[in-house]
């Protein structure tokens, strides 16, 4: 029986979980008692751990293994009955969500800062998911925050590291540590949703693909499923070994950070299909030969074609998108005669709708798509659904997209990010923008007329909870839209996100360069918000 220590500590300041858990510089997490304090606050917010089971895993970034050992010792000291840990403390976010649900556990801790870079000088993060497998809703994160403010001690067992490299059960005092294969259950779930036979035939018929795991957690998942199960040639999955620093890159699947894949897909040896996922495996990027599918379009295409996969053959109950995500999926929902919900940014807001059976598919413009199979967005799942659709329709990605636009019109879309902006200036900009909202409607901006402007307020249709100030949105009479919000996942200063959208019904106008098609919106955003004045920047750092 290991000794249990109660270590005196002091409350931690201002550690509010953001859009997706708590994200900080790794060095902050490594400061004395920081990880311990936040972990104890989480346990306290749950009302103690006696008799409970939790899941634990992370994306393999620097400090993942050390942090996992600390959390295990603390869980044992707090009376947890069982902790289910991915082998070597690895679990992708969707795989963790699946284990939480499948094992009917009380929740789980995911160690990840998602697409943020990793390493001693980069980022670390901790997310708490509840028993439905989804990110803690605001009521729970508020409780965790309150606990951080009144913490005076944490409990930890004095024991050596547990061997997480071998699958099986180990006792740590009264707690069982169940080390599990991080892939097996997830792979079974994917087999139950998709027509693996049809995808295998597609791949053996000469259809080629490249999946870039970006040195992050999806490498082993993609190798097992795409190469071993579906027969994609060895090497189809690239950068497949998770590295603590993601080989120095940002494991962020977008055209800016997934440069290597972009070059391949636009070069002479481009395969038919390209995809990438992020640090913790919940995001996805979809590419065809010479074509990038925006996440908003991807969600719409998946919604329109999901019935082609066995898991969705019965059709969709409804769809949901985060507010800044383009309204392309709304057009599909209208056509299908199903409900389309608009939620604030962050996957936690989809949980109630999924649990209540109101929606089957949901997604965000930030490269997240998912369904009711888990309660997280899911990168590998999105890739498999695309492959299932491609196998069923026998058309190139570019043709599927062109066909979609012909039927539903094209929602040109781009997000402009201004990173590490002075936080006070960014807040001042949003405050000024809010002030102008009441006077905007009817006013001309950059030659277009504003039809409505507001600060998005969400009232959850299931539990009635209200979330205010979820982004400023400006609608134009021609159907275009601009959204402004500040990121809740950054670790340095503020990140301003400007979301631009412009709808074109006419197929004659569907082949334009998105930045060009959005030029009037870009000008309008500057005119209405004074971006360069407040940020001191003349151009965004990242355009996706
Ligand atoms: C960003 C995205 C948001 C996403 C969140 C977590 O949040 O915009 O859509 O849900 O990251 O994704 P923000 O507040 O920085 O805009 V992940 O892959 O970190 O779990
Ligand atoms: Co992620």
Coordinates of C-alpha atoms in Angstrom, one line a residue, residues 42 93 115 118 163 206 221 296 312 373 486:
X42 CA -10.7 18.8 -11.3
X93 CA -9.1 12.6 -28.2
X115 CA -2.8 21.7 -32.8
X118 CA 4.8 20.9 -28.3
X163 CA 4.7 0.6 -16.2
X206 CA -5.6 2.0 -58.0
X221 CA -4.4 4.8 -35.7
X296 CA -17.2 24.1 -43.8
X312 CA -25.7 6.6 -41.4
X373 CA -20.5 7.9 -32.6
X486 CA -11.1 36.2 -29.9

